[in-house]
Coordinates of C-alpha atoms and ligand atoms in Angstrom, one line a residue:
X1 CA -4.5 -19.4 -17.8
X2 CA -2.6 -16.2 -17.0
X3 CA -5.0 -13.4 -15.7
X4 CA -4.0 -9.8 -16.1
X5 CA -4.9 -7.7 -12.9
X6 CA -5.9 -4.2 -13.4
X7 CA -3.9 -1.9 -11.3
X8 CA -6.1 1.2 -10.1
X9 CA -3.9 3.7 -8.5
X10 CA -5.4 6.0 -5.8
X11 CA -2.3 7.9 -4.6
X12 CA -3.8 11.2 -5.8
X13 CA -7.2 10.5 -3.8
X14 CA -7.1 8.2 -1.0
X15 CA -3.5 8.8 -0.4
X16 CA -3.6 12.5 -0.8
X17 CA -6.6 12.5 1.7
X18 CA -4.2 11.3 4.5
X19 CA -2.5 13.9 7.0
X20 CA 0.6 15.4 5.6
X21 CA 0.3 14.2 2.0
X22 CA -1.7 17.0 0.5
X23 CA -0.4 18.1 -3.0
X24 CA -0.9 21.1 -5.1
X25 CA -2.1 21.0 -8.8
X26 CA 1.3 21.0 -10.5
X27 CA 2.7 18.4 -8.0
X28 CA -0.2 16.1 -8.6
X29 CA 0.1 16.6 -12.3
X30 CA 3.8 15.7 -12.1
X31 CA 2.9 12.4 -10.0
X32 CA 0.1 11.5 -12.4
X33 CA 2.7 11.7 -15.5
X34 CA 4.8 9.3 -13.5
X35 CA 1.9 7.0 -12.7
X36 CA 1.1 6.9 -16.5
X37 CA 4.8 6.0 -17.2
X38 CA 4.5 3.5 -14.5
X39 CA 1.7 1.8 -16.4
X40 CA -1.2 2.2 -14.0
X41 CA -4.4 1.0 -15.7
X42 CA -6.5 3.8 -13.9
X43 CA -5.4 6.8 -12.0
X44 CA -7.9 8.2 -9.5
X45 CA -7.1 11.8 -9.7
X46 CA -9.2 13.2 -6.9
X47 CA -12.7 13.9 -5.5
X48 CA -13.8 16.9 -7.7
X49 CA -16.7 18.0 -5.5
X50 CA -14.4 18.4 -2.5
X51 CA -13.0 21.9 -3.6
X52 CA -12.4 24.1 -6.7
X53 CA -8.7 23.2 -6.4
X54 CA -9.6 19.4 -6.6
X55 CA -11.9 19.8 -9.5
X56 CA -9.3 21.9 -11.4
X57 CA -6.7 19.2 -10.7
X58 CA -8.7 16.4 -11.8
X59 CA -9.7 18.2 -15.0
X60 CA -6.1 19.1 -15.8
X61 CA -5.0 15.5 -15.2
X62 CA -7.8 14.1 -17.5
X63 CA -6.7 16.5 -20.2
X64 CA -3.2 15.5 -19.7
X65 CA -3.0 11.6 -19.5
X66 CA -3.8 9.6 -22.4
X67 CA -2.7 6.1 -21.6
X68 CA -4.3 5.3 -18.2
X69 CA -8.1 5.8 -17.4
X70 CA -8.7 9.0 -15.3
X71 CA -11.3 8.5 -12.5
X72 CA -13.0 11.1 -10.4
X73 CA -14.6 10.0 -7.1
X74 CA -18.1 11.1 -6.1
X75 CA -20.9 10.2 -3.6
X76 CA -24.3 9.4 -4.9
X77 CA -25.7 12.8 -4.8
X78 CA -26.5 14.1 -8.3
X79 CA -24.4 17.2 -7.8
X80 CA -21.3 15.2 -6.9
X81 CA -21.9 13.1 -10.1
X82 CA -22.3 15.9 -12.3
X83 CA -19.2 17.7 -11.0
X84 CA -17.1 14.4 -11.4
X85 CA -18.5 14.0 -14.9
X86 CA -17.5 17.6 -15.8
X87 CA -14.0 17.0 -14.4
X88 CA -13.1 13.9 -16.4
X89 CA -15.1 14.6 -19.6
X90 CA -12.0 15.5 -21.5
X91 CA -10.1 12.3 -20.7
X92 CA -9.3 9.9 -23.4
X93 CA -10.5 7.2 -21.0
X94 CA -12.8 8.8 -18.4
X95 CA -14.2 6.9 -15.4
X96 CA -16.8 8.0 -12.8
X97 CA -16.3 6.4 -9.4
X98 CA -19.3 6.5 -7.2
X99 CA -19.8 5.1 -3.7
X100 CA -22.2 4.7 -0.9
X101 CA -21.7 2.9 2.6
X102 CA -23.5 -0.6 2.8
X103 CA -22.6 -1.7 6.5
X104 CA -25.5 -1.4 9.0
X105 CA -23.4 0.8 11.3
X106 CA -22.5 3.4 8.5
X107 CA -26.2 3.3 7.1
X108 CA -27.6 3.8 10.6
X109 CA -25.4 6.5 12.0
X110 CA -23.7 8.1 9.0
X111 CA -26.4 8.0 6.3
X112 CA -29.4 7.6 8.3
X113 CA -30.9 5.6 5.3
X114 CA -32.5 2.2 5.2
X115 CA -31.2 -0.6 3.0
X116 CA -34.0 0.1 0.5
X117 CA -32.9 3.8 0.3
X118 CA -29.2 3.0 -0.1
X119 CA -30.0 0.6 -3.0
X120 CA -32.2 3.3 -4.6
X121 CA -29.4 6.0 -4.3
X122 CA -26.9 3.7 -5.7
X123 CA -29.0 2.7 -8.7
X124 CA -29.9 6.3 -9.5
X125 CA -26.2 7.3 -9.1
X126 CA -25.1 4.7 -11.5
X127 CA -27.8 5.6 -14.0
X128 CA -26.9 9.2 -13.8
X129 CA -23.2 8.5 -14.1
X130 CA -23.6 6.3 -17.1
X131 CA -25.6 9.2 -18.8
X132 CA -22.3 11.0 -18.7
X133 CA -19.7 8.2 -19.1
X134 CA -19.4 4.6 -20.4
X135 CA -17.2 3.4 -17.6
X136 CA -18.7 3.8 -14.1
X137 CA -17.3 2.1 -11.1
X138 CA -19.5 1.5 -7.9
X139 CA -18.1 1.1 -4.4
X140 CA -19.9 -0.4 -1.4
X141 CA -18.1 1.6 1.3
X142 CA -17.3 -0.6 4.4
X143 CA -18.3 -3.7 2.3
X144 CA -16.2 -6.0 4.6
X145 CA -18.4 -5.2 7.4
X146 CA -21.7 -5.3 5.4
X147 CA -24.2 -8.2 5.2
X148 CA -23.0 -10.3 2.4
X149 CA -26.7 -10.9 1.2
X150 CA -27.1 -7.1 1.1
X151 CA -23.9 -6.7 -0.9
X152 CA -25.2 -9.3 -3.4
X153 CA -28.4 -7.4 -3.8
X154 CA -26.8 -3.9 -4.2
X155 CA -24.1 -5.2 -6.6
X156 CA -26.5 -6.9 -8.8
X157 CA -28.9 -3.8 -8.9
X158 CA -25.7 -1.6 -9.6
X159 CA -24.7 -3.7 -12.5
X160 CA -28.1 -3.9 -13.9
X161 CA -28.1 0.0 -13.7
X162 CA -24.9 0.1 -15.8
X163 CA -21.9 -0.3 -13.5
X164 CA -19.0 -1.4 -15.3
X165 CA -16.7 -2.1 -12.2
X166 CA -18.0 -3.2 -8.8
X167 CA -15.4 -2.3 -5.9
X168 CA -15.4 -4.3 -2.6
X169 CA -13.5 -1.9 0.0
X170 CA -12.3 -3.1 3.2
X171 CA -12.5 0.5 4.3
X172 CA -11.4 0.2 7.9
X173 CA -8.8 -2.5 7.4
X174 CA -10.7 -5.1 9.4
X175 CA -10.8 -8.1 7.3
X176 CA -8.6 -11.2 7.6
X177 CA -7.2 -12.5 4.2
X178 CA -9.1 -15.8 4.2
X179 CA -12.3 -14.1 5.2
X180 CA -12.0 -11.4 2.5
X181 CA -11.2 -14.1 0.0
X182 CA -14.5 -15.9 1.0
X183 CA -16.3 -12.6 0.6
X184 CA -15.0 -12.4 -3.0
X185 CA -15.8 -15.9 -3.7
X186 CA -19.4 -15.3 -2.4
X187 CA -19.7 -12.4 -4.6
X188 CA -18.7 -14.3 -7.7
X189 CA -21.0 -17.1 -6.8
X190 CA -24.2 -15.1 -5.8
X191 CA -24.3 -12.0 -7.9
X192 CA -26.1 -13.4 -11.0
X193 CA -24.7 -10.7 -13.5
X194 CA -21.1 -10.3 -12.0
X195 CA -19.6 -11.4 -15.2
X196 CA -20.9 -8.2 -16.8
X197 CA -18.6 -6.0 -14.5
X198 CA -14.9 -6.0 -13.4
X199 CA -14.6 -7.2 -9.8
X200 CA -12.4 -4.9 -7.8
X201 CA -10.9 -4.6 -4.2
X202 CA -9.8 -1.7 -2.1
X203 CA -8.0 -2.7 1.1
X204 CA -6.8 -0.5 4.1
X205 CA -3.9 -1.4 6.2
X206 CA -5.3 -0.9 9.7
X207 CA -4.0 -4.5 10.7
X208 CA -1.2 -4.5 8.3
X209 CA -3.2 -6.9 6.0
X210 CA -4.1 -4.7 3.1
X211 CA -1.7 -6.6 0.6
X212 CA -2.3 -10.0 1.8
X213 CA -6.2 -9.2 1.7
X214 CA -5.8 -8.0 -2.0
X215 CA -3.8 -11.1 -3.1
X216 CA -6.4 -13.4 -1.3
X217 CA -9.2 -11.4 -3.2
X218 CA -7.2 -11.9 -6.5
X219 CA -7.0 -15.5 -5.9
X220 CA -10.7 -15.6 -5.3
X221 CA -11.5 -13.8 -8.5
X222 CA -10.9 -10.1 -8.1
X223 CA -9.8 -8.5 -11.4
X224 CA -8.8 -5.0 -10.2
X225 CA -6.7 -4.0 -7.2
X226 CA -6.9 -0.5 -5.8
X227 CA -3.6 0.6 -4.3
X228 CA -1.2 3.5 -3.7
X229 CA 2.6 4.3 -4.1
X230 CA 4.5 3.7 -0.8
X231 CA 1.0 2.5 0.7
X232 CA -0.1 6.0 1.7
X233 CA -3.7 6.5 2.4
X234 CA -6.3 7.1 5.2
X235 CA -5.0 6.2 8.7
X236 CA -2.5 3.2 8.3
X237 CA -2.8 3.6 4.5
X238 CA -3.9 1.5 1.5
X239 CA -2.5 -1.5 0.0
X240 CA 0.9 -0.8 -1.4
X241 CA 1.0 -0.9 -5.2
X242 CA 4.9 -1.9 -5.4
X243 CA 4.2 -4.8 -2.8
X244 CA 1.1 -6.2 -4.8
X245 CA 3.0 -5.8 -8.2
X246 CA 6.3 -7.3 -7.1
X247 CA 4.6 -10.1 -5.2
X248 CA 2.8 -11.1 -8.3
X249 CA 6.0 -10.7 -10.4
X250 CA 8.2 -12.4 -8.0
X251 CA 6.0 -15.4 -7.2
X252 CA 4.7 -16.2 -10.8
X253 CA 5.6 -19.7 -9.9
X254 CA 2.8 -19.7 -7.5
X255 CA 0.3 -17.2 -8.9
X256 CA -0.5 -17.2 -12.6
X257 CA -1.3 -13.5 -12.7
X258 CA 0.4 -10.4 -14.4
X259 CA 0.0 -6.7 -14.3
X260 CA 0.8 -4.1 -16.9
X261 CA 3.2 -2.2 -14.5
X262 CA 6.5 -1.2 -15.7
X263 CA 8.3 -2.2 -12.6
X264 CA 11.5 -0.1 -13.3
X265 CA 9.4 2.9 -12.8
X266 CA 8.4 1.8 -9.3
X267 CA 11.5 3.3 -7.5
X268 CA 11.2 6.6 -9.4
X269 CA 7.5 6.9 -8.5
X270 CA 8.2 6.2 -4.9
X271 CA 11.0 8.8 -4.7
X272 CA 9.0 11.4 -6.6
X273 CA 6.1 11.1 -4.2
X274 CA 8.5 11.3 -1.1
X275 CA 10.2 14.4 -2.7
X276 CA 6.9 16.1 -3.4
X277 CA 5.3 15.6 0.0
X278 CA 8.6 15.7 1.9
X279 CA 7.6 12.5 3.7
X280 CA 10.4 10.0 3.5
X281 CA 9.8 6.3 3.2
X282 CA 10.4 4.2 6.2
X283 CA 13.9 2.4 5.8
X284 CA 12.6 -1.2 6.0
X285 CA 9.5 -0.7 3.8
X286 CA 9.4 -3.6 1.3
X287 CA 10.5 -2.9 -2.3
X288 CA 11.2 0.8 -1.9
X289 CA 12.6 1.5 1.6
X290 CA 16.4 2.4 1.8
X291 CA 17.3 -1.0 3.3
X292 CA 15.2 -3.0 1.0
X293 CA 18.2 -4.0 -1.1
X294 CA 21.0 -3.0 1.5
X295 CA 23.2 -5.5 3.4
X296 CA 25.2 -5.0 6.5
X297 CA 25.7 -8.5 8.0
X298 CA 29.0 -10.0 7.1
X299 CA 27.4 -13.5 6.0
X300 CA 24.8 -11.7 4.0
X301 CA 27.4 -9.5 2.2
X302 CA 29.6 -12.4 1.6
X303 CA 26.6 -14.4 -0.1
X304 CA 25.2 -11.3 -2.0
X305 CA 28.7 -10.5 -3.3
X306 CA 29.1 -14.0 -4.6
X307 CA 25.5 -14.4 -5.9
X308 CA 22.7 -11.8 -5.3
X309 CA 20.2 -14.5 -5.3
X310 CA 21.6 -15.7 -2.0
X311 CA 19.6 -12.9 -0.1
X312 CA 17.8 -11.0 -2.8
X313 CA 14.5 -12.5 -4.2
X314 CA 14.3 -9.7 -7.0
X315 CA 17.0 -7.6 -8.5
X316 CA 17.2 -4.0 -7.4
X317 CA 17.3 -3.2 -11.1
X318 CA 13.9 -4.7 -11.7
X319 CA 12.3 -2.0 -9.5
X320 CA 14.3 0.8 -11.0
X321 CA 17.4 1.0 -8.6
X322 CA 20.8 0.9 -10.1
X323 CA 22.5 -1.7 -7.7
X324 CA 22.2 -3.1 -4.2
X325 CA 24.0 -1.4 -1.4
X326 CA 26.6 -2.9 0.7
X327 CA 26.7 -1.1 3.8
X328 CA 30.0 -1.0 6.0
X329 CA 29.0 -1.2 9.7
X330 CA 30.1 -3.4 12.7
X331 CA 28.4 -6.4 11.3
X332 CA 30.3 -6.4 8.1
X333 CA 33.0 -9.0 7.2
X334 CA 36.4 -8.8 5.7
X335 CA 35.3 -10.1 2.4
X336 CA 32.7 -7.2 1.8
X337 CA 35.2 -4.7 3.2
X338 CA 37.9 -5.9 0.8
X339 CA 35.4 -5.7 -2.2
X340 CA 34.3 -2.3 -1.1
X341 CA 37.8 -1.0 -1.0
X342 CA 38.6 -2.6 -4.2
X343 CA 35.7 -0.8 -5.9
X344 CA 37.0 2.4 -4.3
X345 CA 40.4 1.8 -6.1
X346 CA 42.4 0.2 -3.2
X347 CA 44.4 -3.0 -3.6
X348 CA 45.0 -4.4 -0.2
X349 CA 47.1 -7.4 0.7
X350 CA 45.9 -9.6 3.6
X351 CA 47.8 -7.8 6.3
X352 CA 46.5 -4.4 5.1
X353 CA 42.9 -5.7 4.9
X354 CA 43.2 -7.0 8.5
X355 CA 44.4 -3.6 9.7
X356 CA 41.6 -1.8 7.8
X357 CA 39.1 -4.3 9.1
X358 CA 40.3 -3.6 12.8
X359 CA 40.0 0.2 12.2
X360 CA 36.7 -0.1 10.7
X361 CA 35.1 -2.2 13.5
X362 CA 36.6 0.2 16.0
X363 CA 35.0 3.0 14.4
X364 CA 31.7 1.0 13.7
X365 CA 31.4 0.7 17.5
X366 CA 31.1 4.6 17.7
X367 CA 29.1 5.4 14.6
X368 CA 26.4 3.3 13.0
X369 CA 27.6 3.1 9.4
X370 CA 31.1 3.7 8.1
X371 CA 30.8 5.8 4.9
X372 CA 33.1 6.1 2.0
X373 CA 34.7 9.2 3.5
X374 CA 35.5 7.1 6.7
X375 CA 37.1 4.5 4.5
X376 CA 39.3 7.0 2.6
X377 CA 40.4 8.4 6.0
X378 CA 41.2 5.1 7.3
X379 CA 43.3 4.2 4.2
X380 CA 45.1 7.5 4.3
X381 CA 46.0 7.0 7.9
X382 CA 47.1 3.4 7.1
X383 CA 49.2 4.6 4.4
X384 CA 50.6 7.7 6.2
X385 CA 48.9 10.1 3.8
X386 CA 47.2 13.4 4.8
X387 CA 43.7 12.3 5.9
X388 CA 40.7 14.4 4.7
X389 CA 38.9 15.7 7.9
X390 CA 40.4 13.2 10.3
X391 CA 38.3 14.8 13.1
X392 CA 35.3 13.0 11.6
X393 CA 36.8 9.6 12.6
X394 CA 38.1 10.7 16.0
X395 CA 34.6 12.2 17.1
X396 CA 32.9 9.1 15.6
X397 CA 31.2 11.2 12.8
Ligands
KIV401 O1 -12.0 3.0 1.7 C1 -12.9 3.3 1.0 O2 -14.1 2.7 1.2 C2 -13.0 4.2 -0.1 C3 -14.1 4.3 -1.1 C4 -14.4 5.6 -1.5 C5 -13.7 3.5 -2.3 O3 -11.9 4.9 -0.2
ZN402 ZN1 -10.2 4.1 1.0

């Protein structure tokens, strides 16, 4: 049976928390609207107690967004919960997300609390949150390094207190996929009331495993995945929304899941985030990087031009790009060059194509990518026409 996985986007909270990614109120609002267009089930809009600005922003997003749930994060302290409740109260679908650490190291050094005290704080927090809001998520921070028996205990207590979502964070990105999958399976099997709540995961990318861990969790029963656009987030980031969604979409033959994400809005969301923060996406980033649908090697170009499926497992259009990119460089072949020049309006016979190809490879030895302007100059020189800015070729660009 096909299972729909809830997508909880935390770009505006965990993502925004990372160095260099802070956004102001109007920027966050623009991004929240795009996340709604994208079809995120939940938008975590911020941490309302953190500052007056954060509170105002979460409130504004809650008043604006109507399709997605809007969540505000809070610790277990009553003042945190009351502030989060106030910030999301006008949302059509509000959620309060409260968390406390459950690993021995965090309880001992950060919280200075015993296990009993932590369970008590969690229960009281969930009860208070439920007095304001019907949808309450409880997270056990550093769950992947917590004693599983203790997790079963605290989750059972949180659900009994009224939690509607139970979240299992791999806060420090320490888990291995099969290990994290086992943890989720254990929670499913040992928390007696787990079916009364949605089981969620929240993975960080310190070992580059956040997406793999999230997918293993889904395979073992997780129903909600927390993630961010472009994978931004604390330290090495969070699980990337676009990678999780497109893995599920592309490999439906292996995983019988779906999401409510409108995949054509993925690229616009990624670009909007990059534009707002001034932080570009690494070129080889899966799905949304500049090179994700670019082909330079001759053999690849030949294959893609004949049938894109030779080297593309999803279409660029499916994630909101208009087409793939054939890059002319030193690895390109005559076939791709001919096609490219044809698209630019040049009809070349075999000899002309050979001459153009020699000029292109010579130039490509000097500069990494031969762009349209270079090709126009090469064609102009070949045809004894005035070349626009010929110095660009001579200098190698
Ligand atoms: O990484 C983490 O543990 C978190 C929680 C607050 C969910 O971001
Ligand atoms: Zn996190």
